Short mmCIF file of C-alpha atoms and ligand atoms in Angstrom, two decimals:
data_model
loop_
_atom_site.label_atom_id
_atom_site.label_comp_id
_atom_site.label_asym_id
_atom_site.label_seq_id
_atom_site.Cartn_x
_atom_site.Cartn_y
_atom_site.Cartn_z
CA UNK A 1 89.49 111.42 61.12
CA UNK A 2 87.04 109.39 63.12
CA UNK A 3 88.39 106.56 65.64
CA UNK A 4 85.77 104.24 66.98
CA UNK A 5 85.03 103.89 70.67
CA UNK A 6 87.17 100.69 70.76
CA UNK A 7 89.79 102.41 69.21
CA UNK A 8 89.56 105.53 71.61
CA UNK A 9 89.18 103.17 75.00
CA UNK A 10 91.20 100.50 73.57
CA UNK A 11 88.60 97.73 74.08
CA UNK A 12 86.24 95.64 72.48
CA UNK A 13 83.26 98.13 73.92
CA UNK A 14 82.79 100.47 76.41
CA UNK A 15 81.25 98.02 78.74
CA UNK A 16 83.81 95.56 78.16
CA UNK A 17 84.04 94.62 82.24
CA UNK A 18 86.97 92.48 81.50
CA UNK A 19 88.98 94.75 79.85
CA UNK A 20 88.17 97.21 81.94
CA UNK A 21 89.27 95.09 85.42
CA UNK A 22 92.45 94.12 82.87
CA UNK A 23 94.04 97.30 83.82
CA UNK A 24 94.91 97.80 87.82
CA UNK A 25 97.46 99.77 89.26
CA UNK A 26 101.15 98.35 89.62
CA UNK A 27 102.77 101.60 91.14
CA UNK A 28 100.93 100.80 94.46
CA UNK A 29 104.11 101.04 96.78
CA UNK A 30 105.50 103.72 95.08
CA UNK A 31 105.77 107.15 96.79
CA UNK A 32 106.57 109.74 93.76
CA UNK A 33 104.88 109.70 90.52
CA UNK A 34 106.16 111.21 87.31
CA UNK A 35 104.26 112.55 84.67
CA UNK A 36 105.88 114.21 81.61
CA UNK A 37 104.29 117.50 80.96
CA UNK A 38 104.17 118.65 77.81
CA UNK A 39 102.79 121.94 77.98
CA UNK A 40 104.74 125.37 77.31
CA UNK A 41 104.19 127.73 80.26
CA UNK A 42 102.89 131.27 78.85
CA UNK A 43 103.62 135.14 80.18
CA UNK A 44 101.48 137.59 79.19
CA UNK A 45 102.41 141.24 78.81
CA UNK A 46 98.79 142.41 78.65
CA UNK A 47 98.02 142.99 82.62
CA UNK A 48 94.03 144.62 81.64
CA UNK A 49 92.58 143.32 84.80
CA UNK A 50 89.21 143.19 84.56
CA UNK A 51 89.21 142.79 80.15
CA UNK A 52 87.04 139.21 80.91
CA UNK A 53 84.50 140.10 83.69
CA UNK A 54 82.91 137.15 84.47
CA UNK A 55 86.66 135.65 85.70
CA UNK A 56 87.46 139.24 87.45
CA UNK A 57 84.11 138.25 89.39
CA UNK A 58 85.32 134.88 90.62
CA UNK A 59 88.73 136.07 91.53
CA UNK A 60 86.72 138.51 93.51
CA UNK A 61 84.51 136.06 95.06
CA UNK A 62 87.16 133.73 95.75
CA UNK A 63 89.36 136.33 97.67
CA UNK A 64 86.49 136.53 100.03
CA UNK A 65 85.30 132.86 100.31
CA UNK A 66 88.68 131.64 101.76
CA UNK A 67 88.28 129.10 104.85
CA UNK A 68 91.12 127.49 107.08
CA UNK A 69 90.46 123.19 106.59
CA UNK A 70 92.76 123.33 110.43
CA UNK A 71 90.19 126.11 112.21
CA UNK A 72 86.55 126.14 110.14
CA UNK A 73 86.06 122.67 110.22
CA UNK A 74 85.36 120.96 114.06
CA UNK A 75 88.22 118.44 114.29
CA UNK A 76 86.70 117.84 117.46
CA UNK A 77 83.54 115.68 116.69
CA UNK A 78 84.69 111.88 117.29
CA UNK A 79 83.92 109.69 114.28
CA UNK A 80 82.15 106.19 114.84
CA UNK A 81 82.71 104.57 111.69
CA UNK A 82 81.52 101.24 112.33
CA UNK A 83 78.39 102.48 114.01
CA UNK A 84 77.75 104.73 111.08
CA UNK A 85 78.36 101.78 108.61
CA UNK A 86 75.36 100.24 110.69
CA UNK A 87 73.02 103.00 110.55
CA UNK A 88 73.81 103.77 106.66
CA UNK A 89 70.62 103.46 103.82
CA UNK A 90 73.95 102.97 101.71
CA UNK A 91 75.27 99.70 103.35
CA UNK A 92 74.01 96.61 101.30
CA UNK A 93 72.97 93.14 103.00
CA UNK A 94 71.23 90.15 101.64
CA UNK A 95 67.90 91.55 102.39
CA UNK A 96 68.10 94.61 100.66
CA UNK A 97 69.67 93.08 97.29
CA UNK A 98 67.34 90.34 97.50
CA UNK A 99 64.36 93.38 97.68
CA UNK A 100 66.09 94.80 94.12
CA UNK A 101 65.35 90.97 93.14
CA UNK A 102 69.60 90.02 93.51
CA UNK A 103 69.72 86.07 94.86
CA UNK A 104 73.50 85.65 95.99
CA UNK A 105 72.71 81.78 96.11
CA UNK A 106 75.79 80.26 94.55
CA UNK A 107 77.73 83.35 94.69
CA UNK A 108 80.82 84.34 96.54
CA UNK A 109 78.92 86.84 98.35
CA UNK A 110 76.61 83.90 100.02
CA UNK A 111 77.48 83.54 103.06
CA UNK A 112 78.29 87.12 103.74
CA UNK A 113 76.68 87.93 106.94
CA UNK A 114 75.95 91.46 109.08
CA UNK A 115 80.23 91.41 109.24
CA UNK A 116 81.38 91.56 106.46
CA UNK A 117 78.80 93.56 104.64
CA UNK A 118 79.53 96.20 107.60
CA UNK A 119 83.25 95.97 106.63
CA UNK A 120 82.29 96.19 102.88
CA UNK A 121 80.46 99.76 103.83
CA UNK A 122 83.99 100.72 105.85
CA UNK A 123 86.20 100.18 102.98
CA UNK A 124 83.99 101.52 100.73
CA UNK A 125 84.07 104.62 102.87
CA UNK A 126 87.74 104.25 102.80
CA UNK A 127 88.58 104.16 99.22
CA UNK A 128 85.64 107.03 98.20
CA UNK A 129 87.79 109.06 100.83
CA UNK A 130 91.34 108.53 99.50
CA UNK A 131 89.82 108.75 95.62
CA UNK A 132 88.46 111.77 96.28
CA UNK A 133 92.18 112.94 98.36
CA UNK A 134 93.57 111.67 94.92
CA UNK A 135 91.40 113.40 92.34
CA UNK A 136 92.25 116.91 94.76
CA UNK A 137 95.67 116.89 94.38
CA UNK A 138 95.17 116.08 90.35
CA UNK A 139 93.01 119.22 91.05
CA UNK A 140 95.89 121.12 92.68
CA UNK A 141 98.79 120.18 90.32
CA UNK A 142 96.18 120.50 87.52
CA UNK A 143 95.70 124.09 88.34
CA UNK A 144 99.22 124.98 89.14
CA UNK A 145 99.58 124.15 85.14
CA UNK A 146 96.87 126.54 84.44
CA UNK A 147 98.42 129.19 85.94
CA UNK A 148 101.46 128.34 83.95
CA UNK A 149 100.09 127.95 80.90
CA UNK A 150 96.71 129.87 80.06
CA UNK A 151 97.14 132.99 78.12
CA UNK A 152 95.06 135.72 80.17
CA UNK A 153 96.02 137.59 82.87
CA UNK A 154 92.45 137.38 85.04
CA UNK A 155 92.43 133.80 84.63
CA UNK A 156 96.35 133.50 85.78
CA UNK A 157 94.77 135.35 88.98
CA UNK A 158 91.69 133.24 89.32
CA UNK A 159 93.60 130.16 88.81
CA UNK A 160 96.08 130.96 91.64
CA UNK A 161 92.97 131.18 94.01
CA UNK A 162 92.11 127.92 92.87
CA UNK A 163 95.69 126.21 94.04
CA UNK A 164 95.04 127.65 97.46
CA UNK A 165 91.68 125.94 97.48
CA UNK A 166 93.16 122.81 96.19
CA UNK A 167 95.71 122.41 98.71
CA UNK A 168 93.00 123.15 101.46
CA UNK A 169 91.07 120.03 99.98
CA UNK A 170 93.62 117.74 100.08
CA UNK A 171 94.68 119.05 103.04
CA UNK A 172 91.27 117.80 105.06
CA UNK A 173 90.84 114.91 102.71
CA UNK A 174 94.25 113.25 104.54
CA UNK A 175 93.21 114.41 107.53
CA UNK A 176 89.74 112.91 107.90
CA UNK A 177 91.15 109.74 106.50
CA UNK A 178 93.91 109.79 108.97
CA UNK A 179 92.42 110.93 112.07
CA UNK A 180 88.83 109.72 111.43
CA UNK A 181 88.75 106.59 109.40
CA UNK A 182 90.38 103.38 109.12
CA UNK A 183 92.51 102.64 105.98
CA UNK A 184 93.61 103.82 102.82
CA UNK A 185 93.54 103.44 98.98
CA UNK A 186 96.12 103.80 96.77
CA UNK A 187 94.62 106.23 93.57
CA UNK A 188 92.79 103.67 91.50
CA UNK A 189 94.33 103.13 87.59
CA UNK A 190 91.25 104.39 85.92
CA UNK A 191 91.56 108.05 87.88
CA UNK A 192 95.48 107.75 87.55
CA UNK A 193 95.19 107.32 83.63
CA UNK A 194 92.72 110.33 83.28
CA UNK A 195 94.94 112.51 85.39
CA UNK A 196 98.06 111.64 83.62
CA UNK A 197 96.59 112.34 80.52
CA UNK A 198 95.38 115.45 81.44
CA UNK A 199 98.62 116.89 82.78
CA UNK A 200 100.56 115.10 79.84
CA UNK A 201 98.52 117.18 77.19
CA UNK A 202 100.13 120.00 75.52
CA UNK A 203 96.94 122.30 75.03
CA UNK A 204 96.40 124.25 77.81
CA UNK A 205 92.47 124.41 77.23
CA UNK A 206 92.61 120.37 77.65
CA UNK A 207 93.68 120.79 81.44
CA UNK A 208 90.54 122.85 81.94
CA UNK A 209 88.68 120.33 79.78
CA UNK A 210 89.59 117.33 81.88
CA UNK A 211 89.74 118.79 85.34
CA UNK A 212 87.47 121.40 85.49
CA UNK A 213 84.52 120.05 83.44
CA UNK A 214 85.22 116.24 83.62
CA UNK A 215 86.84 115.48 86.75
CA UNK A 216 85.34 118.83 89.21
CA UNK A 217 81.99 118.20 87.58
CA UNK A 218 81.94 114.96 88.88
CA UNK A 219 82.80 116.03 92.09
CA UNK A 220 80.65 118.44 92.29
CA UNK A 221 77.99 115.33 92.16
CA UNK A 222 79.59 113.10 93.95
CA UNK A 223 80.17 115.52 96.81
CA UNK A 224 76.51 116.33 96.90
CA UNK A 225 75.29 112.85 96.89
CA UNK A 226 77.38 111.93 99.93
CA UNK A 227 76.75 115.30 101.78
CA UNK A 228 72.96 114.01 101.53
CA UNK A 229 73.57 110.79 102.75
CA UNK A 230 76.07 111.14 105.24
CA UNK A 231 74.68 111.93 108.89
CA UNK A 232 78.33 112.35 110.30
CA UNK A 233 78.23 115.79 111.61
CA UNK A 234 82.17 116.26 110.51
CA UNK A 235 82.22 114.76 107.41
CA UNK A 236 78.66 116.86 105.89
CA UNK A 237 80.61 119.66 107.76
CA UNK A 238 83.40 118.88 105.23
CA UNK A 239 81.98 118.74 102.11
CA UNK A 240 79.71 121.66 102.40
CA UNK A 241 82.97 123.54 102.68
CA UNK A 242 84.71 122.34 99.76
CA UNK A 243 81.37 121.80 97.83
CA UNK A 244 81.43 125.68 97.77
CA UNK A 245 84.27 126.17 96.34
CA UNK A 246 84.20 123.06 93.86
CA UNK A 247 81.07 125.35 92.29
CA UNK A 248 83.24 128.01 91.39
CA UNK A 249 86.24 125.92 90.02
CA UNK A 250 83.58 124.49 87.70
CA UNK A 251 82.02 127.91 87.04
CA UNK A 252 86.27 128.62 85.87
CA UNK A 253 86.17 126.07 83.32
CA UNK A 254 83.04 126.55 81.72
CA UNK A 255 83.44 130.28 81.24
CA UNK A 256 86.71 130.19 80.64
CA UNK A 257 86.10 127.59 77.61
CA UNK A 258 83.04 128.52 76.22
CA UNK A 259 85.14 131.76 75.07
CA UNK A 260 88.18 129.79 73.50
CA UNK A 261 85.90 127.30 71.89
CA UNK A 262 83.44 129.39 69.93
CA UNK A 263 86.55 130.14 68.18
CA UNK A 264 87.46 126.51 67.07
CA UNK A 265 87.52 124.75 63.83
CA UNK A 266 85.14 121.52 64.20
CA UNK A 267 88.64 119.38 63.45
CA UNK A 268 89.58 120.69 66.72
CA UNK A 269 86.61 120.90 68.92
CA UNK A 270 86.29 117.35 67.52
CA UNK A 271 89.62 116.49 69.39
CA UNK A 272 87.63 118.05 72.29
CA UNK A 273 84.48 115.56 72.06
CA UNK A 274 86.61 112.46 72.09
CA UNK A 275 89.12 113.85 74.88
CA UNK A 276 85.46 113.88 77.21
CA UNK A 277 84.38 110.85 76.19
CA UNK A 278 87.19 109.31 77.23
CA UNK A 279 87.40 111.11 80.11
CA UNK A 280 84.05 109.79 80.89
CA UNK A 281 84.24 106.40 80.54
CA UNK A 282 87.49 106.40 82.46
CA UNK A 283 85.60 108.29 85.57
CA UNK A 284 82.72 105.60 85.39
CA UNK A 285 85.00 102.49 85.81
CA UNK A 286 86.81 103.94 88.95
CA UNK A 287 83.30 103.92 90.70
CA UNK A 288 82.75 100.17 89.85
CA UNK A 289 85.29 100.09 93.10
CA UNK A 290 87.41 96.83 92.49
CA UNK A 291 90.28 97.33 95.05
CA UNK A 292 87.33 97.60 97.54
CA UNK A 293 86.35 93.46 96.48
CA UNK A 294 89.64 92.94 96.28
CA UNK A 295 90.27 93.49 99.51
CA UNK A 296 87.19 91.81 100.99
CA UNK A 297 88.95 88.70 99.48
CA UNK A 298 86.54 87.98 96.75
CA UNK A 299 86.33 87.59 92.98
CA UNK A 300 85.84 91.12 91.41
CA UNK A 301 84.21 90.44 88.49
CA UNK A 302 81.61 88.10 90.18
CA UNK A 303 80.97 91.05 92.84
CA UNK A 304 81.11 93.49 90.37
CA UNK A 305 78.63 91.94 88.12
CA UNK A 306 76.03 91.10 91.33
CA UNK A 307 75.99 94.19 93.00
CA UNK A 308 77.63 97.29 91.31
CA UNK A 309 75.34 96.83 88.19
CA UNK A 310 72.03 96.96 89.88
CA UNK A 311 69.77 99.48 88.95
CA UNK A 312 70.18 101.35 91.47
CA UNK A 313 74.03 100.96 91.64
CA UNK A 314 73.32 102.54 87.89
CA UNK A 315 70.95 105.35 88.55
CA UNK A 316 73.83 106.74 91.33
CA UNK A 317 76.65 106.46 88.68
CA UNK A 318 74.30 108.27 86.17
CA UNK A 319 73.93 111.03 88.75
CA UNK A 320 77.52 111.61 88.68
CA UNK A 321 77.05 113.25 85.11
CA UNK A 322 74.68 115.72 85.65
CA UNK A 323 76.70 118.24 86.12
CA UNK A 324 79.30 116.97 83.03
CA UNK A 325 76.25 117.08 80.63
CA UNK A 326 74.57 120.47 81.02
CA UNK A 327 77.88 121.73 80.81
CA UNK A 328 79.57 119.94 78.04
CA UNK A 329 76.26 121.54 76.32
CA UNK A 330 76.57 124.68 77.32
CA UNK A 331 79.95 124.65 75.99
CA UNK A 332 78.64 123.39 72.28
CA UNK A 333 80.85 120.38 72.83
CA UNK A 334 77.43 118.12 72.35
CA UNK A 335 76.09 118.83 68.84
CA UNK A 336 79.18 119.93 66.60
CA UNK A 337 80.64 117.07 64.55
CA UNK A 338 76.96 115.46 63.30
CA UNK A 339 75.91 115.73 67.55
CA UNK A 340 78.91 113.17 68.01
CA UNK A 341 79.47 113.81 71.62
CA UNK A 342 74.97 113.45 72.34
CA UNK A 343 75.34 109.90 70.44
CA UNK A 344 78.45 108.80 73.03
CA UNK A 345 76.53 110.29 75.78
CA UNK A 346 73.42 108.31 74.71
CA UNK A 347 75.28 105.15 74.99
CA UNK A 348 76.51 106.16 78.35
CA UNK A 349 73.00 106.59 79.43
CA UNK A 350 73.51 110.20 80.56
CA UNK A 351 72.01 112.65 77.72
CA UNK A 352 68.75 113.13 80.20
CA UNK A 353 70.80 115.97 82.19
CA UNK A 354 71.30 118.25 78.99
CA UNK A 355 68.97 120.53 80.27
CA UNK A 356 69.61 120.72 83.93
CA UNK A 357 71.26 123.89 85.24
CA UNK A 358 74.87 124.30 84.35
CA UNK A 359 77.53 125.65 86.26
CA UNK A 360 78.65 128.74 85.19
CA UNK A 361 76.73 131.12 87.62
CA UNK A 362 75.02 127.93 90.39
CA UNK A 363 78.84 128.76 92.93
CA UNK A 364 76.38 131.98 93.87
CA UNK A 365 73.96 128.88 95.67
CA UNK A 366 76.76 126.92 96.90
CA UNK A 367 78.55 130.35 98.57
CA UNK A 368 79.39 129.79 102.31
CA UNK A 369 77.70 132.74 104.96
CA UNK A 370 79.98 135.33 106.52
CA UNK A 371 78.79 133.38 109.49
CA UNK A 372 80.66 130.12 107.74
CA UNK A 373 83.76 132.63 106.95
CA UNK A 374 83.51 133.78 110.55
CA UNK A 375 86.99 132.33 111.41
CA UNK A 376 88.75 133.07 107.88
FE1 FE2 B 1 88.97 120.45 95.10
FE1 FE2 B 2 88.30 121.97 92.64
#
């Protein structure tokens, strides 16, 4: 039974802007959020350690690539976040929009001088920081259900590894942002929806689905863009550490899945394709950042519509899937169903990276040095 993209997003398009700034967050003071899970948790008696070897290799690895976020990382280096929002190619100003041909005459964003477009950057900075705390502890309660519910005993093991990593992530996520920056974001709706959904599901292969290949792909490229970009000793410190062991936790879901799903009826991978469409779409919107302009005290859509959909603005948010598409490839998930999933990532703009490298073996490039581990 095929549902149309309205009816899977619940809006008028995918690029419906207003429907998509329609939807904000009301649980913004709360502390504790409750998500029904609907998943049965699984024992296995069969203990054959070793009966899938590419997972009996990661647990392996994993053992050995442990790192301490408290004693690895130099707490030490003093953060200048102002100056850094200064010396950024990142921050935007008149000039440089008005280079990609953007006139803010008439705009809310006119008389926006050096200030506040420095204090745009900061919170910017901010909210990245606290989404990406967020999306880790999806990551970590994500993969506690894994453990619970997945039916094999060396991905039970693997999995486990992966909570410790977790932790560790949000763990130095909350500290940078406490110690080193200057506010905070509550999770944004569009990441809060995805994650709900993803621990409400009942399938356990749809938790590896949405986190590992959906939401740790994306990482994985987001992470890499900002280690590129950032010049803050700490923070590139940071995400070189967890970059290496966000490779792996991808390299979990796609070998993990590509097993389960060669097995499928095309009913049920078809369930699959729409589950990461959706999970796309809902991963793009959070980056259109509107708590940041709401914040800065200035009509979102009218921002939103100036500066997040410049082409450049674009081309990074297009980056963010090339990891997703190689690997949604590699896992057939493109083609079955009349190449369903290749048409939604064609209107997504994203079906270039099909043929980039996927994940399943590229944690071996992203591995830390003994020399990194030296402390561990
Ligand atoms: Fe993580
Ligand atoms: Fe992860």
């Amino acid at each position: 039974m095929s549902r149309t993209d309205a009816e899977i997003l619940d809006r008028s398009s995918v690029d419906d802007l207003d429907a998509i700034l329609a939807i904000s967050n009301t649980e913004r003071d709360e502390v504790i959020h409750r998500v029904t899970d609907n998943a049965d948790a699984i024992f296995t008696w069969d203990y054959e350690k070793g009966a899938r070897p590419p997972l009996a290799k990661l647990y392996e690895k994993a053992k050995h690539s442990m790192w301490n976020g408290e004693t690895d990382l130099d707490w030490s280096i003093e953060v200048d976040q102002e100056r850094n929002a200064r010396e950024s190619p990142m921050t935007m100003n008149a000039d440089t929009l008005a280079q990609l041909g953007i006139d803010l005459t008439g705009s809310s964003l006119q008389h926006w001088g050096e200030k506040e477009w420095i204090e745009h950057s900061i919170q910017s900075q901010n909210w990245s920081l606290s989404q990406f705390m967020h999306g880790e502890q999806g990551a970590l309660i994500c993969t506690a259900k894994i453990v619970e519910t997945v039916p094999w005993i060396d991905a039970k093991y693997y999995a486990s590894t992966q909570v410790m990593d977790e932790a560790r992530h949000v763990e130095v996520f909350a500290k940078y942002l406490d110690t080193k920056l200057s506010g905070y974001y509550p999770v944004n709706t569009h990441l809060k929806m995805l994650l709900d959904d993803i621990v409400n599901d009942s399938r356990w292969d749809m938790t590896y689905l949405g986190m590992q290949i959906m939401v740790e792909g994306l990482a994985l490229a987001a992470f890499g863009f900002m280690h590129q970009m950032t010049t803050e000793p700490l923070l590139k410190q940071l995400l070189r550490y967890v970059m290496s062991d966000e490779a792996r936790h991808v390299a979990f879901g796609v070998l993990s899945l590509k097993e389960y799903y060669e097995g499928l009826s095309d009913a049920e991978i078809f369930e699959r394709q729409q589950f990461a469409f959706e999970a796309a779409v809902r991963m793009r919107d959070r980056f259109l950042q509107q708590e940041v302009w709401e914040r800065m005290d200035v009509p979102v859509k009218d921002a939103i519509e100036l500066v997040m959909l410049t082409p450049t603005r674009q081309l990074f948010q297009m980056m963010l899937f090339s990891k997703i598409v190689p690997n949604c490839k590699k896992l057939g998930l493109l083609d079955r169903n009349d190449r369903w999933l290749r048409h939604r990532f064609e209107e997504l703009g994203v079906i270039q990276f099909e043929d980039w490298v996927d994940t399943s073996s590229e944690y071996e490039t992203f591995a830390l040095s003994d020399t990194d581990l030296r402390t561990a």
